[in-house]
mmCIF file of C-alpha atoms and ligand atoms in Angstrom:
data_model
loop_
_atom_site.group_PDB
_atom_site.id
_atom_site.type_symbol
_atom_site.label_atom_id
_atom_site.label_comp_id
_atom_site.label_asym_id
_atom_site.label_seq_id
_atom_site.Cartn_x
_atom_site.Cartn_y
_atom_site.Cartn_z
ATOM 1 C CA UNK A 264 -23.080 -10.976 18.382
ATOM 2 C CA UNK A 265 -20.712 -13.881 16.460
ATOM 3 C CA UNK A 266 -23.091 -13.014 13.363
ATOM 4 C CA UNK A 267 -22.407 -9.621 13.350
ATOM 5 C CA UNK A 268 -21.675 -8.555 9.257
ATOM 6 C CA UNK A 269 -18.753 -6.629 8.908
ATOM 7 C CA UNK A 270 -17.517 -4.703 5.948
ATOM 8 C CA UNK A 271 -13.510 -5.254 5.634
ATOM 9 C CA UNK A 272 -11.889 -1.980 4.853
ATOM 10 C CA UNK A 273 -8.682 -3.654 4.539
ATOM 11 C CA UNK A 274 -5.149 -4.282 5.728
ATOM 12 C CA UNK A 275 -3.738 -0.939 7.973
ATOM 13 C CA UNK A 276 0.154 -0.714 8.778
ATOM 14 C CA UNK A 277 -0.274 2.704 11.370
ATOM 15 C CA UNK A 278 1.524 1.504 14.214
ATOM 16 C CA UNK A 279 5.295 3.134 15.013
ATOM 17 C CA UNK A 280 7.892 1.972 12.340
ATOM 18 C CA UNK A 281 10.511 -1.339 12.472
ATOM 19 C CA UNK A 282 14.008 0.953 13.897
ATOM 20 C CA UNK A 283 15.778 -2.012 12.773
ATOM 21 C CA UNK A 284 15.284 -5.304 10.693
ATOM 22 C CA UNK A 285 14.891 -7.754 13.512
ATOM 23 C CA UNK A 286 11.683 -5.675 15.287
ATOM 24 C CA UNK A 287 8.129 -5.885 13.824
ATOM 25 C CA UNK A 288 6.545 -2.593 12.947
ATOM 26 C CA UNK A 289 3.160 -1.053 11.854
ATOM 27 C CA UNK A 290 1.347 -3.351 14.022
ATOM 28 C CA UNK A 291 -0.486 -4.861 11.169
ATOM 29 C CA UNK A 292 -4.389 -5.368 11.280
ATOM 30 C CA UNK A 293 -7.509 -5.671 9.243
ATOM 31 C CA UNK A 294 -10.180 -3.202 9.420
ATOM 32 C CA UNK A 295 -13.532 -3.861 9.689
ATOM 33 C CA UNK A 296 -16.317 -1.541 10.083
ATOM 34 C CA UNK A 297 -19.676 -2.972 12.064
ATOM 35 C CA UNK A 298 -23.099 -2.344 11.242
ATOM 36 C CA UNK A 299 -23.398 0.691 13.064
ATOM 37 C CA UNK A 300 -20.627 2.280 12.030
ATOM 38 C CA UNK A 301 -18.193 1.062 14.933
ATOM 39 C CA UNK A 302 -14.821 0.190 13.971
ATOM 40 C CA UNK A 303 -12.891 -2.985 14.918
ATOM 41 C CA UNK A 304 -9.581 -4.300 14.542
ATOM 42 C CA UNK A 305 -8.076 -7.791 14.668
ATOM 43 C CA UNK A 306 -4.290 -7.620 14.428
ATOM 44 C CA UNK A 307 -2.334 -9.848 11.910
ATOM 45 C CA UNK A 308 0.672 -9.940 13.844
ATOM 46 C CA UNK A 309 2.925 -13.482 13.305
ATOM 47 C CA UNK A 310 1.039 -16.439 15.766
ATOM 48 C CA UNK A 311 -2.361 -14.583 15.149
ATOM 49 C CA UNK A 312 -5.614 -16.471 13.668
ATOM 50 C CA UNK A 313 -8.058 -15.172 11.376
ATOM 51 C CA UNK A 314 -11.177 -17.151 10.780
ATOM 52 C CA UNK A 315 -14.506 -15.702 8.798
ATOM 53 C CA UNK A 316 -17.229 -16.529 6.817
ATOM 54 C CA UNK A 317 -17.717 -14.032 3.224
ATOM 55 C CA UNK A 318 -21.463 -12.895 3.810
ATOM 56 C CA UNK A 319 -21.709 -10.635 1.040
ATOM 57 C CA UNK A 320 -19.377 -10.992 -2.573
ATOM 58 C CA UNK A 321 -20.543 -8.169 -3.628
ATOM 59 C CA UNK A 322 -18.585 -4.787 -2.891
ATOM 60 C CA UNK A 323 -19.465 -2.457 -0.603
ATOM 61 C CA UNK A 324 -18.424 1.305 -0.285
ATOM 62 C CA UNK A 325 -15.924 2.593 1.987
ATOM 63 C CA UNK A 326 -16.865 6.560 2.411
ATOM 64 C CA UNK A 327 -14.116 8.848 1.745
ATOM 65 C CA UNK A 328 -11.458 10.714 3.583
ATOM 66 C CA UNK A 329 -11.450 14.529 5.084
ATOM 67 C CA UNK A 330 -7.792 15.845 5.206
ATOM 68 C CA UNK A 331 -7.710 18.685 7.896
ATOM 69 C CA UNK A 332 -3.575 19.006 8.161
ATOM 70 C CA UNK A 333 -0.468 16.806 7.805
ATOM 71 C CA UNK A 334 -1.623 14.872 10.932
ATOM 72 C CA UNK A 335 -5.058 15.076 10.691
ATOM 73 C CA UNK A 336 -7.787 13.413 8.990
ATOM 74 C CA UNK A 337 -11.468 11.996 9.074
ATOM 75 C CA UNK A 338 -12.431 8.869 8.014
ATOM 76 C CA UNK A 339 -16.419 9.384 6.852
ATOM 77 C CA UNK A 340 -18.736 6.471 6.269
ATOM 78 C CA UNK A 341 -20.788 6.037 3.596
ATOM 79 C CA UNK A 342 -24.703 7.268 4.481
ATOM 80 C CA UNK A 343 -26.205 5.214 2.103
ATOM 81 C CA UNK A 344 -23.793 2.147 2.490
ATOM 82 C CA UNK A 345 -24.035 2.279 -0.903
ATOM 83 C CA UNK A 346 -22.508 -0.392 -3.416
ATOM 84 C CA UNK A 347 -19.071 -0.030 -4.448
ATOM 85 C CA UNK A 348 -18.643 1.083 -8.220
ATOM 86 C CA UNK A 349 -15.659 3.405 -8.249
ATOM 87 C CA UNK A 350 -12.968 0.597 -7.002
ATOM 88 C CA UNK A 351 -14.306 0.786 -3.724
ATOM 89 C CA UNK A 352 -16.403 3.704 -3.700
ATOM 90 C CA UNK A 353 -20.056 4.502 -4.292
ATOM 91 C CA UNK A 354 -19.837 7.895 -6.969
ATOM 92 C CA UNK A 355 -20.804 10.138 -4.204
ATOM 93 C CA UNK A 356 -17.996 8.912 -1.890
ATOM 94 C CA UNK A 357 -15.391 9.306 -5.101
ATOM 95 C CA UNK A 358 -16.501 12.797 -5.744
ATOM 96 C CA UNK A 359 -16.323 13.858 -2.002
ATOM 97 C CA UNK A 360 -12.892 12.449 -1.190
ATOM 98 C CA UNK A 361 -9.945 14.826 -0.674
ATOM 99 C CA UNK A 362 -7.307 12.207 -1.779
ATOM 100 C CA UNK A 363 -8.885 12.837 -5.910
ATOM 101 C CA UNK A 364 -8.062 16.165 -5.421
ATOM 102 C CA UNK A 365 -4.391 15.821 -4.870
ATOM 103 C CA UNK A 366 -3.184 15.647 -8.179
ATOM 104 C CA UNK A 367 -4.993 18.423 -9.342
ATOM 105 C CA UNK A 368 -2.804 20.222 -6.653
ATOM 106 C CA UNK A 369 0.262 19.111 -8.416
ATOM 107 C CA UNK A 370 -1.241 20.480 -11.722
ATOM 108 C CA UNK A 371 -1.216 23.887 -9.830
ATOM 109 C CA UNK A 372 -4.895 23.638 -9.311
ATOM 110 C CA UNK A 373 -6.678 24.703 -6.104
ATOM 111 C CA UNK A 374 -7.132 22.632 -3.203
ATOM 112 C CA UNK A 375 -8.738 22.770 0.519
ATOM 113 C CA UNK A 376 -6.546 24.135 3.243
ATOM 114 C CA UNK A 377 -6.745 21.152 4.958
ATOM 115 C CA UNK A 378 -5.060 19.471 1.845
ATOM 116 C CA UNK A 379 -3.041 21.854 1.757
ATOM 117 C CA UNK A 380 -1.418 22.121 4.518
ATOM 118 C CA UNK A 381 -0.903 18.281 4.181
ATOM 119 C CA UNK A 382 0.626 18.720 0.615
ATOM 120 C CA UNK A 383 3.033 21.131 1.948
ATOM 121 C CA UNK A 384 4.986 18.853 4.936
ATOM 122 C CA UNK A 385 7.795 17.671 3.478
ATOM 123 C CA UNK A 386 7.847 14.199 1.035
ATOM 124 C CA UNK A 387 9.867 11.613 0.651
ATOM 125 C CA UNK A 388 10.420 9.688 -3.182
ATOM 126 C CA UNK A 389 11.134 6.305 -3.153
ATOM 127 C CA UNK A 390 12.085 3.239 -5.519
ATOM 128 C CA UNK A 391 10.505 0.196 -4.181
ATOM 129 C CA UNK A 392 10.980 -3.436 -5.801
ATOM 130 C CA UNK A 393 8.526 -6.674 -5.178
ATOM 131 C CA UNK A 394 9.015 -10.286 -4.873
ATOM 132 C CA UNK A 395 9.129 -11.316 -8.526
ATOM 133 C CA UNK A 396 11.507 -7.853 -8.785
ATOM 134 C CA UNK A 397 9.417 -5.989 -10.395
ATOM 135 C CA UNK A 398 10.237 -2.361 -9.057
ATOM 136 C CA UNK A 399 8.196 1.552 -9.061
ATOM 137 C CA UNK A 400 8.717 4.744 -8.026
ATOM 138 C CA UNK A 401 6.787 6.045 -5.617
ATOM 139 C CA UNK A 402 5.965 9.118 -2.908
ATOM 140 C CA UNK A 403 5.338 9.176 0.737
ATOM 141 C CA UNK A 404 4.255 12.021 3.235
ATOM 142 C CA UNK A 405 6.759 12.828 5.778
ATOM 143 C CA UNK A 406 4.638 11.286 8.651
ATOM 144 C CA UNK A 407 3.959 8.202 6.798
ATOM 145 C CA UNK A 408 7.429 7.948 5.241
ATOM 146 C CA UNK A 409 7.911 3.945 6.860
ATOM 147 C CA UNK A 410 4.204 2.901 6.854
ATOM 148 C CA UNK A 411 3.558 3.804 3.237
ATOM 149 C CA UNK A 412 6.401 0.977 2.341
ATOM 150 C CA UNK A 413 5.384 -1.401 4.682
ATOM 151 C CA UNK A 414 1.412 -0.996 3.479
ATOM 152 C CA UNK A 415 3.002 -1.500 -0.407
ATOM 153 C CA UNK A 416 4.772 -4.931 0.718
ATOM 154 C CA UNK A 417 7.988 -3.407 -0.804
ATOM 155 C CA UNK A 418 10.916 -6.095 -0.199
ATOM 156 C CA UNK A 419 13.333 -4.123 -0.330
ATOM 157 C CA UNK A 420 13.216 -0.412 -0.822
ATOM 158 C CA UNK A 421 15.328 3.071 -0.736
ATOM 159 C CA UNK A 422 14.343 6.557 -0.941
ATOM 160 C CA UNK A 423 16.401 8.708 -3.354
ATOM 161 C CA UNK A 424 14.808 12.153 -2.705
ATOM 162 C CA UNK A 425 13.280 14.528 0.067
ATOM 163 C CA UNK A 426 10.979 16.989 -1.638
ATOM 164 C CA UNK A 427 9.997 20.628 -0.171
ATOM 165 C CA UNK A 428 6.527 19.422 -0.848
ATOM 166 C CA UNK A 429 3.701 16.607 -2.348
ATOM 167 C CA UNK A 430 3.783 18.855 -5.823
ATOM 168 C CA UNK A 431 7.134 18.704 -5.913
ATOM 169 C CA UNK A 432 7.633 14.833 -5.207
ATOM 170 C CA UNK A 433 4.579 13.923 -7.840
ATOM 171 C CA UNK A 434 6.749 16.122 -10.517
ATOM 172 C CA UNK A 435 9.976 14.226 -9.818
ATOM 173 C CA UNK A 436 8.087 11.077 -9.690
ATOM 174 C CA UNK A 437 6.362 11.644 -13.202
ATOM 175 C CA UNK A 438 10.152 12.692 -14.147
ATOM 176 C CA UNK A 439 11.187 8.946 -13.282
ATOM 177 C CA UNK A 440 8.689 7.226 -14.826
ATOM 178 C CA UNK A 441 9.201 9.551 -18.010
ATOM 179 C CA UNK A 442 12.998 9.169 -18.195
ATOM 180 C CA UNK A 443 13.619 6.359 -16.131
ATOM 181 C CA UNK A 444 10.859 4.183 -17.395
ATOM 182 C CA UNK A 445 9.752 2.918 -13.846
ATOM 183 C CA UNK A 446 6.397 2.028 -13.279
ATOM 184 C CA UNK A 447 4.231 4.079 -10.463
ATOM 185 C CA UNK A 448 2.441 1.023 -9.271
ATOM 186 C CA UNK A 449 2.604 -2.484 -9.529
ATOM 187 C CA UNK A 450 -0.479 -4.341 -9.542
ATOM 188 C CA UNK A 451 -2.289 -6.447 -5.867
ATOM 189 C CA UNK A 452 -2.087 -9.624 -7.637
ATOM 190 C CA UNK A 453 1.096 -9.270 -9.438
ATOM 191 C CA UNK A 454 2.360 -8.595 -5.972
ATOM 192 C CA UNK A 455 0.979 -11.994 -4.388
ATOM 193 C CA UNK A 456 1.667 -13.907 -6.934
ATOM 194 C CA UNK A 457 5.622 -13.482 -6.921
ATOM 195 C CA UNK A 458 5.313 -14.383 -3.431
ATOM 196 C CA UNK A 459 4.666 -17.603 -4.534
ATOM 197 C CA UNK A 460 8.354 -17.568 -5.701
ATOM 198 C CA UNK A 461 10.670 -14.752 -4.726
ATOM 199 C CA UNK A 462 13.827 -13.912 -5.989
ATOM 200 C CA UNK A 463 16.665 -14.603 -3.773
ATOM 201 C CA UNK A 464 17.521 -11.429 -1.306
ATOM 202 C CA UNK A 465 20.779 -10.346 -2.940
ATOM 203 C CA UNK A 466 18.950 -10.366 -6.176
ATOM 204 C CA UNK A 467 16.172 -8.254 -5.109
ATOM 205 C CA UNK A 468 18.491 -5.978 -3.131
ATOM 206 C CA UNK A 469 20.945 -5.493 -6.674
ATOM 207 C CA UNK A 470 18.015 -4.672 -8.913
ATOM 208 C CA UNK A 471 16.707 -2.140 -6.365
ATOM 209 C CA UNK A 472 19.896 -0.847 -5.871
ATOM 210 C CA UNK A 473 20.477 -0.028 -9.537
ATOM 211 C CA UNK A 474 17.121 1.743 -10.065
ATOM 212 C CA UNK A 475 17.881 3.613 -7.234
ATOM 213 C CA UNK A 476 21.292 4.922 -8.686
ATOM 214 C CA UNK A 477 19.727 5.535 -11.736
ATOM 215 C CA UNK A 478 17.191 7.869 -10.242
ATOM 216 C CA UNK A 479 19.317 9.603 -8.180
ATOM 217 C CA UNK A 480 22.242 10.156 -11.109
ATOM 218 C CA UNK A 481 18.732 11.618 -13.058
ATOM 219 C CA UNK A 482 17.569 13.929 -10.117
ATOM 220 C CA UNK A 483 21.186 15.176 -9.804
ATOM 221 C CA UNK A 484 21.250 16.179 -13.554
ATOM 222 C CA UNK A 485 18.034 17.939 -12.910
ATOM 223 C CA UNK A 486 19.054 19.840 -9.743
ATOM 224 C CA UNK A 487 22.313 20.790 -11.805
ATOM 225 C CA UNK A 488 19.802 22.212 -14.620
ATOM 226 C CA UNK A 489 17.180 23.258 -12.532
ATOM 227 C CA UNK A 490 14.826 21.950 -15.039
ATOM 228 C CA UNK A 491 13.190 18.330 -15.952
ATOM 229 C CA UNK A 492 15.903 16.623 -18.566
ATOM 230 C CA UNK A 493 15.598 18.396 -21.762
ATOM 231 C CA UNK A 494 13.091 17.786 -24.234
ATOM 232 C CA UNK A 495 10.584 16.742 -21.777
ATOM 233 C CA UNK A 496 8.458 19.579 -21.498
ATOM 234 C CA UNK A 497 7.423 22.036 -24.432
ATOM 235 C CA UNK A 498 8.331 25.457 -22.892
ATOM 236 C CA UNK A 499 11.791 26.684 -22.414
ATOM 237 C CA UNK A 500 10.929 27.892 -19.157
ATOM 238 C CA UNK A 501 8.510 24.834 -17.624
ATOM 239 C CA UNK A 502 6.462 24.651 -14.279
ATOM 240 C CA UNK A 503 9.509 21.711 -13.970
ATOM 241 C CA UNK A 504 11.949 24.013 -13.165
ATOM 242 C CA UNK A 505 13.887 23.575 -9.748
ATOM 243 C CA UNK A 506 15.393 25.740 -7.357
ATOM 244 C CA UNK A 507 17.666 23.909 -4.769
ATOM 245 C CA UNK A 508 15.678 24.433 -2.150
ATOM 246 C CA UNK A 509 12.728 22.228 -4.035
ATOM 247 C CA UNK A 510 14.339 19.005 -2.934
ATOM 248 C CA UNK A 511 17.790 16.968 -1.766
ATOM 249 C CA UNK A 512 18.874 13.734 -3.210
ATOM 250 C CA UNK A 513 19.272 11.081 -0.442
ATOM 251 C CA UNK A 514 20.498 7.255 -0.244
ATOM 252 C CA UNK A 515 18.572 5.761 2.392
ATOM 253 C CA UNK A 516 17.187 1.993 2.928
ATOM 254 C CA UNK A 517 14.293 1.400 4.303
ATOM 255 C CA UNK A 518 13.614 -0.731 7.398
ATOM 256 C CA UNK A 519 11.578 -3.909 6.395
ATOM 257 C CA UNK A 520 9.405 -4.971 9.020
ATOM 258 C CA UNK A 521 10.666 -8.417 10.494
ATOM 259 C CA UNK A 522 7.095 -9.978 9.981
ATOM 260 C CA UNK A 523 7.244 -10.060 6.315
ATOM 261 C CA UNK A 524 10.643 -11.823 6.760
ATOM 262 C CA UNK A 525 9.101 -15.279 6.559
ATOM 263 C CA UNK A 526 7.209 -13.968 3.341
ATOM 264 C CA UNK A 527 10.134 -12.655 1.337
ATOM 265 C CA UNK A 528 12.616 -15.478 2.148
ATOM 266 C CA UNK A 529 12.454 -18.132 -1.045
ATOM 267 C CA UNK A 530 11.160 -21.323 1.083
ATOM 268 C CA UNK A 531 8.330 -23.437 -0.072
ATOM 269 C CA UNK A 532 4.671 -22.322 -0.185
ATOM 270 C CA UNK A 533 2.044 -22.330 -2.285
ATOM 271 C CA UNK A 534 -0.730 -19.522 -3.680
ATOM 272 C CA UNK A 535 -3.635 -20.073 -1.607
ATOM 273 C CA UNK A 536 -5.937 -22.164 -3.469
ATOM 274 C CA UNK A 537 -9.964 -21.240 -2.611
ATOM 275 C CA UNK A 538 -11.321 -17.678 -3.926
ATOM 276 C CA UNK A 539 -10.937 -15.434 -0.888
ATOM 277 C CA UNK A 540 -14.641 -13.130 -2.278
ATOM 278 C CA UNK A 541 -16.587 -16.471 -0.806
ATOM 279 C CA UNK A 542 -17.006 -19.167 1.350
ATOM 280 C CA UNK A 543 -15.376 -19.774 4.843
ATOM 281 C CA UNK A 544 -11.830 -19.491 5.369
ATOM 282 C CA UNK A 545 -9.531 -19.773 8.625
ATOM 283 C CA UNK A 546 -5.795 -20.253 9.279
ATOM 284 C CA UNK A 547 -3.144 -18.920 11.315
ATOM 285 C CA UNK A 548 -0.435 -15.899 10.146
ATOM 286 C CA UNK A 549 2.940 -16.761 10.169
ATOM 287 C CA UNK A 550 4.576 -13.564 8.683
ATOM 288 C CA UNK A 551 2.565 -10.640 6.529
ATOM 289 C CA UNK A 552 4.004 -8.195 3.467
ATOM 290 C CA UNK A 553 1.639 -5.304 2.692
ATOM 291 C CA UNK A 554 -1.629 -7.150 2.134
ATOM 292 C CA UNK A 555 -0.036 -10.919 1.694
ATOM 293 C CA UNK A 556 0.088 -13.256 4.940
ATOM 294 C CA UNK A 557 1.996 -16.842 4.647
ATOM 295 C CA UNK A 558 -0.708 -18.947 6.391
ATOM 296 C CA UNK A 559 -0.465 -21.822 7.966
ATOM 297 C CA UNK A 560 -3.493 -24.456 7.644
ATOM 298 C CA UNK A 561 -4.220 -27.133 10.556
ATOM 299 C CA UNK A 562 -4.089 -30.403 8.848
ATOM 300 C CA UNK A 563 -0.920 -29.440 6.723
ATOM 301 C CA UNK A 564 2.945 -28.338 7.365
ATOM 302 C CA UNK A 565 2.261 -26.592 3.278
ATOM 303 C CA UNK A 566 2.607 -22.779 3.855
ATOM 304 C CA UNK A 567 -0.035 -20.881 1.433
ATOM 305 C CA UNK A 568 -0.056 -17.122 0.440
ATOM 306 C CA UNK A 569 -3.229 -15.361 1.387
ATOM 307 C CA UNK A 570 -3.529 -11.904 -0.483
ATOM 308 C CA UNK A 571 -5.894 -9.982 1.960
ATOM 309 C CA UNK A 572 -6.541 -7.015 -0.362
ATOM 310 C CA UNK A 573 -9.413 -9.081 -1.660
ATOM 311 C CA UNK A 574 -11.200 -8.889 1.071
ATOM 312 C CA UNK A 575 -11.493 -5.338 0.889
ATOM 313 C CA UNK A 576 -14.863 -3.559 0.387
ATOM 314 C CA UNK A 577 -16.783 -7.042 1.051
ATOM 315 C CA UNK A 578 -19.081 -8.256 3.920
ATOM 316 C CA UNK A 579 -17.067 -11.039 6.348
ATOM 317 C CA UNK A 580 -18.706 -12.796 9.356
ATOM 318 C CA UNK A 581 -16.037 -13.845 11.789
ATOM 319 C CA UNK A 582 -15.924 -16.677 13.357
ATOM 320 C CA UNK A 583 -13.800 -20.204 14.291
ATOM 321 C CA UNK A 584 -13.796 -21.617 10.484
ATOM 322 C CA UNK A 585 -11.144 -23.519 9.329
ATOM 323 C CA UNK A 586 -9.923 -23.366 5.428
ATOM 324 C CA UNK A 587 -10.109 -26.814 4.168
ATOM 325 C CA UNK A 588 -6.852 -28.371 2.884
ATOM 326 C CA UNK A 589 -6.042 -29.035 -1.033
ATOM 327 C CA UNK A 590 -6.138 -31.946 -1.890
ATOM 328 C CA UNK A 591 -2.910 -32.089 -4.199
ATOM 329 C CA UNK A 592 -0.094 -32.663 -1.344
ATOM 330 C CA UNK A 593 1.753 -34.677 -3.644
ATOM 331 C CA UNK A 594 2.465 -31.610 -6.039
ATOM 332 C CA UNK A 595 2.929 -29.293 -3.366
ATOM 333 C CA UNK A 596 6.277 -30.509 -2.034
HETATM 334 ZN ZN1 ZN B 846 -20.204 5.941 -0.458
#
């Protein structure tokens, strides 16, 4: 069965957290669904290989998601294995999935119970910040509070607030972005490409740090008012308004896994250089952020940057290919 076509779903951080910054976490892998509908995992853990051949460029849908309670959730395959034209859905899969429904929650719309009951755990708000140091605010589920970080590729992050709920957290969240002017998401490639460079730790660390304090000085003023800063909603009395039970301010770092240490220190590498939607690619994984490995190529000591995320949605074959080595050494050191 080497020819077996699968359809990547992507890059999965599920496994237990990093408890502290020397210890891997999320046990890392990429998901790929078979032909039948079986699913298969090949970790990306630091020493592993991954070698494949891109059968299909063309994107593929990925079915949609079933949210039964906080823990609890189906992943449904696309019937019709339909091609992807809602990012990485087919429009029936979009329509269907519960995760398109959760902001209509935080609009005070209704939802499922199973969504429900998933919106209602307890949330977490966090400021993350990137290689290049670009930084966004950003919310996580109680149970998913580490993985959500480590499936960003955050650098260096802290959360700032513990909301009652997932309305509350999107409301403080659209609060930051509103009066703190941070971002809610930072683009794939944007990511990838700054780790080509990245800033220095203690650079990275200060600029999170100081978006951090700003948040949490602005989420203090709020709790204080129990209201959204003023003249940020029309009505005196807005669906903003806070009680103090609604959420707590915290100041709390989070754990970086230790395999995307050897991504986010500033030692030479190089953006991988062949398009990652075709041909055959292999190489070994030396350390992984989010979605970006550092590879390792036989034939050179040159470490390149593989963003992953690209894969997503499209048709791989795997097998023992080798990527072939640029031939522009010189420039590379
Ligand atoms: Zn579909």
């Amino acid at each position: 069965m080497t020819d077996t076509r699968y359809l990547v779903h992507g890059v999965f951080w599920d496994g237990a957290p990093a408890q502290t910054v020397r210890h891997d976490g999320g046990s890392p892998v990429l998901r790929l669904q078979s032909p039948s509908g079986n699913v298969r995992e090949v970790s990306l853990k630091p020493g592993a290989r991954l070698g494949f051949a891109v059968a299909d460029h063309r994107r593929f849908c990925l079915g949609h998601h079933k949210v039964h309670s906080a823990s609890s959730r189906d992943h449904i395959l696309c019937p019709a294995s339909a091609r992807a034209v809602k990012g990485k859905q087919c429009e029936r899969c979009f329509v269907l999935d519960d995760s398109r429904l959760i902001h209509d929650f935080h609009r005070g719309g209704r939802v499922p119970d199973g969504l429900r009951t998933y919106l209602l755990q307890d949330h977490w708000l966090y400021v993350a910040t990137f290689a290049g140091g670009a930084s966004k605010v950003g919310t996580a589920s109680h149970l998913r509070k580490w993985n959500r970080l480590a499936e960003q590729g955050a650098v260096v992050a802290r959360y700032v607030a513990r909301a009652a709920d997932g309305r509350v957290v999107r409301i403080l969240e659209d609060m930051v972005t509103r009066e703190a002017g941070l971002a809610q998401q930072v683009r794939s490639a944007a990511k990838a490409e700054a780790l080509a460079g990245p800033l220095p730790a203690a650079t990275l660390d200060g600029i999170n740090e100081r978006h951090a304090a700003a948040v949490r000085t602005m989420l203090g003023q709020a709790a204080v008012d129990g209201s959204s800063p003023e003249g940020s909603s029309p009505e005196g009395s807005s669906p903003e308004g806070f009680s103090p039970e609604d959420f707590s301010i915290v100041d709390e770092l989070w754990v970086r896994p230790a395999q995307a240490a050897g991504l986010c220190a500033p030692t030479a590498r190089h953006t991988y250089p062949h398009p990652l939607e075709q041909g055959k690619h292999g190489f070994g994984i030396n350390a992984l952020s989010g979605t970006n490995a550092l590879a390792s190529l036989a034939g050179t000591d040159a470490a390149f940057v593989v963003n992953l995320a690209r894969l997503a949605a499209r048709t791989i074959v795997l097998g023992d290919f080798a990527s072939e080595v640029p031939a522009v050494q010189e420039s590379l050191f």
